[in-house]
Short mmCIF file of C-alpha atoms and ligand atoms in Angstrom, two decimals:
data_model
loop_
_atom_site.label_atom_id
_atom_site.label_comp_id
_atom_site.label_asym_id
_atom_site.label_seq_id
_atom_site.Cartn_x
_atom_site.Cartn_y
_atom_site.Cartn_z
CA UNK A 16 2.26 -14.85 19.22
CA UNK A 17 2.25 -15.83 15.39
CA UNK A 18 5.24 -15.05 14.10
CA UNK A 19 6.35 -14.97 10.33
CA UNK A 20 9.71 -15.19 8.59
CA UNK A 21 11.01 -12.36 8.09
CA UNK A 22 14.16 -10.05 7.40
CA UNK A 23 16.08 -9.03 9.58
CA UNK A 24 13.98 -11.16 11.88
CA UNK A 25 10.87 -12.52 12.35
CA UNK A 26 7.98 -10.86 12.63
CA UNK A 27 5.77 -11.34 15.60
CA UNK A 28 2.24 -10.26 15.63
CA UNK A 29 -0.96 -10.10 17.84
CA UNK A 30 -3.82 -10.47 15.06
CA UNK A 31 -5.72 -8.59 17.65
CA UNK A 32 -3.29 -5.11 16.59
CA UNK A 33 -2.02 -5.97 13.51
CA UNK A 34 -4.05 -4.61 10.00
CA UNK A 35 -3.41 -5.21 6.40
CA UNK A 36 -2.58 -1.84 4.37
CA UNK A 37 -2.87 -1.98 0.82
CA UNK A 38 -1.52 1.05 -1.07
CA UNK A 39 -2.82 2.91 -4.54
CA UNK A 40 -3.64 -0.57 -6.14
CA UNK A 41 -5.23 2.06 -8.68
CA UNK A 42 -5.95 1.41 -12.33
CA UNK A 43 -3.71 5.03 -13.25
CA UNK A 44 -0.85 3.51 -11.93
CA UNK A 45 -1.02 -0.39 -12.51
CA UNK A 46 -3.29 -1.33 -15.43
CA UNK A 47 -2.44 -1.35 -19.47
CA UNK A 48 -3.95 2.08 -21.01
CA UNK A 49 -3.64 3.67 -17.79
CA UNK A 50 -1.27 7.26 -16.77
CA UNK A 51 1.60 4.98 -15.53
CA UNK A 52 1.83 3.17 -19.07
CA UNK A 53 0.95 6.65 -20.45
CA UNK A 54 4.49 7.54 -19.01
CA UNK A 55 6.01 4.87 -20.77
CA UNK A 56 6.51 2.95 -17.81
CA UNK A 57 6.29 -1.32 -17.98
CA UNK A 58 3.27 -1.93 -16.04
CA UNK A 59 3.88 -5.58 -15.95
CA UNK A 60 6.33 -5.13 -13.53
CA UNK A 61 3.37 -3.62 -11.46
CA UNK A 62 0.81 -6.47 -12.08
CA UNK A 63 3.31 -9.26 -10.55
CA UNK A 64 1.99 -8.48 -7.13
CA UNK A 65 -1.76 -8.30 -7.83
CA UNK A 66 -1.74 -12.35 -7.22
CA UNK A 67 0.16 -12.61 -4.41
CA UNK A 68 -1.64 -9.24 -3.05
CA UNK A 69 -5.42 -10.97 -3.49
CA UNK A 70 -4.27 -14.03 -1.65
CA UNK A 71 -3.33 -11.89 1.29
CA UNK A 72 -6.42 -9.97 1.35
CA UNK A 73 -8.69 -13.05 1.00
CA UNK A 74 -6.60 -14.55 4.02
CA UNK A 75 -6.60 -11.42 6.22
CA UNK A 76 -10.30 -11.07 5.47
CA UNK A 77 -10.72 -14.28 6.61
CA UNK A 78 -8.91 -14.08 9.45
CA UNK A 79 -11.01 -11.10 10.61
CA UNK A 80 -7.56 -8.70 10.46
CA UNK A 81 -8.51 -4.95 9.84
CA UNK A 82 -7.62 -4.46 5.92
CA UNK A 83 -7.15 -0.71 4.46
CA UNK A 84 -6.96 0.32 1.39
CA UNK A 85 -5.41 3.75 -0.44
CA UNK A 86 -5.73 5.99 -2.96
CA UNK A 87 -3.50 8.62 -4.48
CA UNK A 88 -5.62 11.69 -5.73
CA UNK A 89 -6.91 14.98 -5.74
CA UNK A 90 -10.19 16.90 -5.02
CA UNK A 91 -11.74 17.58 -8.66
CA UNK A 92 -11.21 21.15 -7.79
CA UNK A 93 -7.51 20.43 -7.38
CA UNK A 94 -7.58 22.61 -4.42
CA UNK A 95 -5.57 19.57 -2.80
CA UNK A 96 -2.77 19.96 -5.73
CA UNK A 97 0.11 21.53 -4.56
CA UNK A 98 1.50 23.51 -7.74
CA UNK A 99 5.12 22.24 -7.29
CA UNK A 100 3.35 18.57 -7.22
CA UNK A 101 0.86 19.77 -10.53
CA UNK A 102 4.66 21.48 -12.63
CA UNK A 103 6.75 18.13 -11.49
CA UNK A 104 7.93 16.51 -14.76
CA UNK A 105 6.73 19.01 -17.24
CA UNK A 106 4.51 16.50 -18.48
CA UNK A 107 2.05 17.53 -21.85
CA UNK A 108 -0.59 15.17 -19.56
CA UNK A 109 -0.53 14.86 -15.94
CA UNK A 110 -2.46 15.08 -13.26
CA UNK A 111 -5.69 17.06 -13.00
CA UNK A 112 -5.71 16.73 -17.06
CA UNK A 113 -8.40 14.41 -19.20
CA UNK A 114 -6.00 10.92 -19.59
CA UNK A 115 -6.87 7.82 -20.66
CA UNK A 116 -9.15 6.33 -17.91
CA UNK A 117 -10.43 9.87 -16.84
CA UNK A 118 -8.80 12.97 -15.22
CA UNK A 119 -5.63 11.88 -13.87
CA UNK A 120 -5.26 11.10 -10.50
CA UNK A 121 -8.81 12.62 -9.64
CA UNK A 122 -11.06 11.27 -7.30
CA UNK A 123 -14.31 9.94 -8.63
CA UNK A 124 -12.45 9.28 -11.81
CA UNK A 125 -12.21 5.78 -13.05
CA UNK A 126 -8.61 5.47 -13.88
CA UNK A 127 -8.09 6.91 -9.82
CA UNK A 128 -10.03 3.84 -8.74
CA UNK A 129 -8.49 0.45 -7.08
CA UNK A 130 -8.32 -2.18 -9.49
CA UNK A 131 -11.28 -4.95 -9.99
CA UNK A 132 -9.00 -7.51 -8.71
CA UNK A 133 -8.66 -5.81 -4.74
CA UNK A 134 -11.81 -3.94 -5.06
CA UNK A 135 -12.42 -2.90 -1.23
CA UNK A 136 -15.25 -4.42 0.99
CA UNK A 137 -17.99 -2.71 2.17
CA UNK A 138 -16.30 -1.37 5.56
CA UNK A 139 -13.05 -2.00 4.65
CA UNK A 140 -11.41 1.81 5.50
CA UNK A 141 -10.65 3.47 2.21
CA UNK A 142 -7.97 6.21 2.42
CA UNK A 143 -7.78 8.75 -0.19
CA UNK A 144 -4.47 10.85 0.25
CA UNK A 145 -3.16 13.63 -1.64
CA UNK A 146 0.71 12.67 -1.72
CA UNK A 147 3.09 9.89 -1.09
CA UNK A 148 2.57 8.88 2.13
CA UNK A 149 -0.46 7.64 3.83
CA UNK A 150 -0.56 9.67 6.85
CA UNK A 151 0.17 13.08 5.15
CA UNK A 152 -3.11 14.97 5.44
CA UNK A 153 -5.28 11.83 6.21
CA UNK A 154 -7.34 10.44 9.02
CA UNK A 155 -5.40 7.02 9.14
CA UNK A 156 -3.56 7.65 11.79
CA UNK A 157 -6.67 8.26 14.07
CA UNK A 158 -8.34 4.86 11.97
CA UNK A 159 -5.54 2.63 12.94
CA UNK A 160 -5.43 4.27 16.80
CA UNK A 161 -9.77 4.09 17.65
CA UNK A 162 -8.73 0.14 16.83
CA UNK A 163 -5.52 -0.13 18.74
CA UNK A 164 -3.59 -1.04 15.62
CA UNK A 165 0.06 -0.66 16.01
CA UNK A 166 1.35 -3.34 13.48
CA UNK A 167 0.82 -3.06 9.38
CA UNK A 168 1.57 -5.34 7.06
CA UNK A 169 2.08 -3.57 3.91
CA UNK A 170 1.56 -4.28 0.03
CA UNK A 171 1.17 -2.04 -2.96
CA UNK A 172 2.70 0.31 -5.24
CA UNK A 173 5.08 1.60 -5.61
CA UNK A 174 7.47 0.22 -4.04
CA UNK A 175 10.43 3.16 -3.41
CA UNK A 176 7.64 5.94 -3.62
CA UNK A 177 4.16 5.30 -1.80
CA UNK A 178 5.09 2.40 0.03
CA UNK A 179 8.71 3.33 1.02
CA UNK A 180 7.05 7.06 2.14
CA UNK A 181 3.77 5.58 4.07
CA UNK A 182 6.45 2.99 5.93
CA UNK A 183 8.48 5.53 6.83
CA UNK A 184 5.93 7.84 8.09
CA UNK A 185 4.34 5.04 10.39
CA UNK A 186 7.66 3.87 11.92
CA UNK A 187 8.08 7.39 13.08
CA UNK A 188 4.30 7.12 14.22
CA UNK A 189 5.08 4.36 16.19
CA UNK A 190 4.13 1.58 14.34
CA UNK A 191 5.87 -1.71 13.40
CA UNK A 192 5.41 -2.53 9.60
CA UNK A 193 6.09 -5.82 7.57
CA UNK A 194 6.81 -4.92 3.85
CA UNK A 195 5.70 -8.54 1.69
CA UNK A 196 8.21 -8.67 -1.24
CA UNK A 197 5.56 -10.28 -3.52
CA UNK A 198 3.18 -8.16 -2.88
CA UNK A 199 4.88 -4.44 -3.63
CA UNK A 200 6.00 -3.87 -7.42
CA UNK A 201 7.98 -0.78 -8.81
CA UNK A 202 8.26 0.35 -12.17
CA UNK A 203 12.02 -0.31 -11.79
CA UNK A 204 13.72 -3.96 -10.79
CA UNK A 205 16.71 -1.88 -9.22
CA UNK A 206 14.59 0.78 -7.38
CA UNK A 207 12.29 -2.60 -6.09
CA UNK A 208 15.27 -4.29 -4.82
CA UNK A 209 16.94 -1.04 -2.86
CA UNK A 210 13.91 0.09 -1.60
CA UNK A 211 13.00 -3.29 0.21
CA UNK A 212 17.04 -2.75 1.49
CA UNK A 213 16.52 0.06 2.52
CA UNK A 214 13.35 -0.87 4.54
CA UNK A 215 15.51 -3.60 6.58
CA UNK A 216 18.87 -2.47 6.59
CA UNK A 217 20.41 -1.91 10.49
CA UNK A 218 18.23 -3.91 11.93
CA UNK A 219 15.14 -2.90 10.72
CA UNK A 220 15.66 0.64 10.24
CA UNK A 221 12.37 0.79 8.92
CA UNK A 222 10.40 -2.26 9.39
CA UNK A 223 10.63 -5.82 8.22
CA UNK A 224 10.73 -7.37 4.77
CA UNK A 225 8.93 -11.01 4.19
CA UNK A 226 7.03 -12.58 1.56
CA UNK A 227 3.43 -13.32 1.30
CA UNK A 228 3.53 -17.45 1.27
CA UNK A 229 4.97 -17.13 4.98
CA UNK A 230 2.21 -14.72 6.07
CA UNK A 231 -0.55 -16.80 4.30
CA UNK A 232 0.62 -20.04 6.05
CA UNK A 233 0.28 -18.21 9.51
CA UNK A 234 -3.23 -16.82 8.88
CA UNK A 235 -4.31 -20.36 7.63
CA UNK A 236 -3.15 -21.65 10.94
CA UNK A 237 -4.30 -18.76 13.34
CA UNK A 238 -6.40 -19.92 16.16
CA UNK A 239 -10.18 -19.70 16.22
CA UNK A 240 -9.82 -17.54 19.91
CA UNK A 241 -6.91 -15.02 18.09
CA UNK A 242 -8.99 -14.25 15.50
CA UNK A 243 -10.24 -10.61 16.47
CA UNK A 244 -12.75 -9.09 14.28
CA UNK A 245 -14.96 -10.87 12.98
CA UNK A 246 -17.69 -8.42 11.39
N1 TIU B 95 1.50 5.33 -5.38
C1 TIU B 95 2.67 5.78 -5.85
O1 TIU B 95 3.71 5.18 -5.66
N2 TIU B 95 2.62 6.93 -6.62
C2 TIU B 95 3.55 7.26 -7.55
O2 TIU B 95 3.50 8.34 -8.12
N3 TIU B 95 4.51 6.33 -7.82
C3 TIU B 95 5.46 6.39 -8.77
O3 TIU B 95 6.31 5.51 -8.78
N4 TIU B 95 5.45 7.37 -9.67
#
């Protein structure tokens, strides 16, 4: 099996089962002028993993490996907005209200949509989910199960929020998921470096921790025959 170097050990894979998930690359939360900056929040600390991130989605793509992509956001109606999630922050603009790049964190909006850089592929399984985590009221689960997925590796934002919530959510599913350093950013160095801890503390508590040049140099070197899905 290809295995990858990894904390708190290497991470063995059968590209047959394994998918990329790539989580709320959205322009809200990680480009200049969006609602994250809006917040006063340092999106540069976001934009570090956009790089690394497109290399790993142009080598899982070639490879054939399942890649799916998320979005955090609402119906237009809000009717998907849970009140206490609408009140959090007592913020003068937040989501559901006109921001910079549209209505904030609504879907169909512009500033709600994935970034130019990891646009999705035509069949590439878009997920739009209405909180953290990206099982919570979503069809993933049943996506990654009709094609006998049962390992992720994971990138996106952020870090200790959507990432750290969808990884724990699909450990408890069942799944095994490898977190790529490089390629999931937080708003906040401190929160970034605990919340990969976290992930692999006790043995893996949560998953495994690993860094995107490892993963690319094992999908450059995959064999023709393990390649699995080619369109
Ligand atoms: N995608 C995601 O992480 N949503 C957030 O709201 N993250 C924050 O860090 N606020």
């Amino acid at each position: 099996m290809p295995t990858v170097r990894a904390e708190p050990y290497e991470f063995s894979f059968d590209p047959g089962h394994v998918a990329l998930l790539i989580i709320d690359m959205q322009r809200d939360f990680v480009d200049p002028g969006g609602f994250g900056e809006a917040l006063g929040n340092d999106v540069s600390l976001l934009r570090r993993a956009i790089g690394p991130t497109g290399r790993v989605l142009a080598a899982a793509r070639k490879a054939g490996l399942l890649v799916i992509h998320t979005r955090e956001g609402h119906r237009p109606d809000l009717g998907d907005l849970p009140p206490a999630k609408k009140a959090r922050g007592r913020l003068a603009t937040g989501i559901g209200d006109p921001g910079p790049m549209g209505r904030i964190l609504v879907r169909g909006e512009y500033g709600h949509d994935i970034i130019d850089e990891l646009r999705p592929q035509p069949g590439e399984p878009l997920v739009d989910k209405p909180g953290k985590g990206a099982f919570y009221a979503t069809d993933l689960d049943a996506i990654l199960r009709s094609r006998d997925i049962r390992q992720l590796i994971v990138c996106g934002v952020t870090t200790e929020v959507c990432v750290n919530t969808t990884v724990r959510e699909a450990n408890d599913r069942g799944y095994d998921c490898l977190v790529l350093a490089d390629c999931v950013a937080s708003y906040f160095p401190e929160f970034q470096r605990v919340a990969l801890e976290m992930i692999k503390a006790q043995g893996g508590i949560f998953g495994w921790v690993g860094e995107s040049a490892d993963v690319l140099t094992v999908l450059a070197h995959l064999p023709e025959a393990a390649q699995p899905r080619a369109a």
